Amino acid sequence: PRQDSRAFARDGLAIDWNQQIAQLHPPIPLIGRCLQKILEDKVQTAILITPDWRAQFWKPTLDRLTLQIVDLGPSHLILTPGKHMKQHGWILPPGYMIASVISQNQVKIKQERNYLEMAQTCTRPNKDCKISGAITSRNSLITQPQHITFLREQLVITDWLK
């Protein structure tokens, strides 16, 4: 394998992505592994360029981590096939390309927002009020992960969520 003079490192999955904002355009088979690394290493911010393919196994994870999406346009207009691609007869990915600003912290923010929305729709704790991980008793419903509490039909949210 030849050395790329513009590359930051040889194996991008082996280095720390928290040192700076990671700008990632991985090969399609490595997109899932990149998202897994972002979750495991708790990467603060990264920009990930991917095809806008809704039916991929990694798409729900990408959506959960995404802070902002920029539509880059059709792949044949923004990507240039390299010498290696041409030699092997490979083609560019079909469809549109997107740049996603992603953060592992976004998962926590979205989970808290979903719990708050769900808690606000549940006016009374009962069978129909579905908040996962909840502990219920006669007049109270307490969700431990998000610290939302129903006490006698009144919603109380701890200070750190406000």
CSV table of N, CA and C in Angstrom, one decimal, residues 22 37 41 50 52-53 57 59 82 85-86 101 105 108 120-121 128 131 134 140-141 155 161:
chain,number,residue,atom,x,y,z
A,22,ALA,N,-13.7,15.7,13.3
A,22,ALA,CA,-13.4,14.7,12.3
A,22,ALA,C,-14.2,14.9,11.1
A,37,LYS,N,-17.9,3.6,16.2
A,37,LYS,CA,-16.8,4.3,16.8
A,37,LYS,C,-17.2,5.6,17.4
A,41,ASP,N,-16.6,5.9,21.4
A,41,ASP,CA,-15.6,6.9,21.8
A,41,ASP,C,-16.2,8.2,22.3
A,50,THR,N,-22.0,10.8,3.4
A,50,THR,CA,-22.6,9.4,3.1
A,50,THR,C,-23.6,9.6,1.9
A,52,ASP,N,-27.3,9.3,0.6
A,52,ASP,CA,-28.6,9.4,1.3
A,52,ASP,C,-29.5,8.2,0.9
A,53,TRP,N,-29.1,7.1,1.5
A,53,TRP,CA,-29.8,5.8,1.3
A,53,TRP,C,-30.6,5.4,2.5
A,57,PHE,N,-28.7,-0.4,6.9
A,57,PHE,CA,-28.8,-0.7,8.3
A,57,PHE,C,-28.3,0.4,9.2
A,59,LYS,N,-28.6,3.7,8.7
A,59,LYS,CA,-29.3,4.9,8.5
A,59,LYS,C,-30.0,5.3,9.8
A,82,GLY,N,-11.8,7.9,-9.0
A,82,GLY,CA,-10.3,7.9,-9.0
A,82,GLY,C,-9.8,6.9,-10.0
A,85,MET,N,-10.7,3.3,-9.1
A,85,MET,CA,-12.1,2.9,-9.4
A,85,MET,C,-12.2,2.6,-10.9
A,86,LYS,N,-11.6,3.4,-11.7
A,86,LYS,CA,-11.7,3.3,-13.2
A,86,LYS,C,-11.0,2.0,-13.6
A,101,VAL,N,-23.7,16.6,10.2
A,101,VAL,CA,-22.9,17.0,11.4
A,101,VAL,C,-23.5,16.2,12.5
A,105,ASN,N,-23.4,13.2,21.7
A,105,ASN,CA,-24.3,13.8,22.7
A,105,ASN,C,-25.7,14.0,22.1
A,108,LYS,N,-28.4,11.6,23.5
A,108,LYS,CA,-28.9,11.9,24.9
A,108,LYS,C,-29.9,13.0,24.8
A,120,GLN,N,-45.4,14.6,28.7
A,120,GLN,CA,-46.4,15.7,28.7
A,120,GLN,C,-47.7,15.2,28.1
A,121,THR,N,-47.7,14.1,27.2
A,121,THR,CA,-49.0,13.6,26.7
A,121,THR,C,-49.7,12.7,27.7
A,128,ASP,N,-52.2,3.1,29.6
A,128,ASP,CA,-52.0,3.7,28.3
A,128,ASP,C,-50.7,4.6,28.3
A,131,ILE,N,-44.1,4.9,29.2
A,131,ILE,CA,-42.7,5.5,29.3
A,131,ILE,C,-41.8,4.3,29.7
A,134,ALA,N,-40.0,2.8,33.4
A,134,ALA,CA,-40.7,3.6,34.5
A,134,ALA,C,-41.0,2.6,35.7
A,140,SER,N,-48.2,7.7,41.5
A,140,SER,CA,-47.0,8.3,41.0
A,140,SER,C,-46.3,7.4,39.9
A,141,LEU,N,-45.6,8.1,39.1
A,141,LEU,CA,-44.9,7.4,38.0
A,141,LEU,C,-43.5,8.1,38.0
A,155,LEU,N,-46.9,17.0,36.8
A,155,LEU,CA,-45.6,16.7,36.3
A,155,LEU,C,-44.5,17.5,37.0
A,161,LEU,N,-32.9,19.2,33.8
A,161,LEU,CA,-33.5,19.1,32.5
A,161,LEU,C,-34.0,20.5,32.0
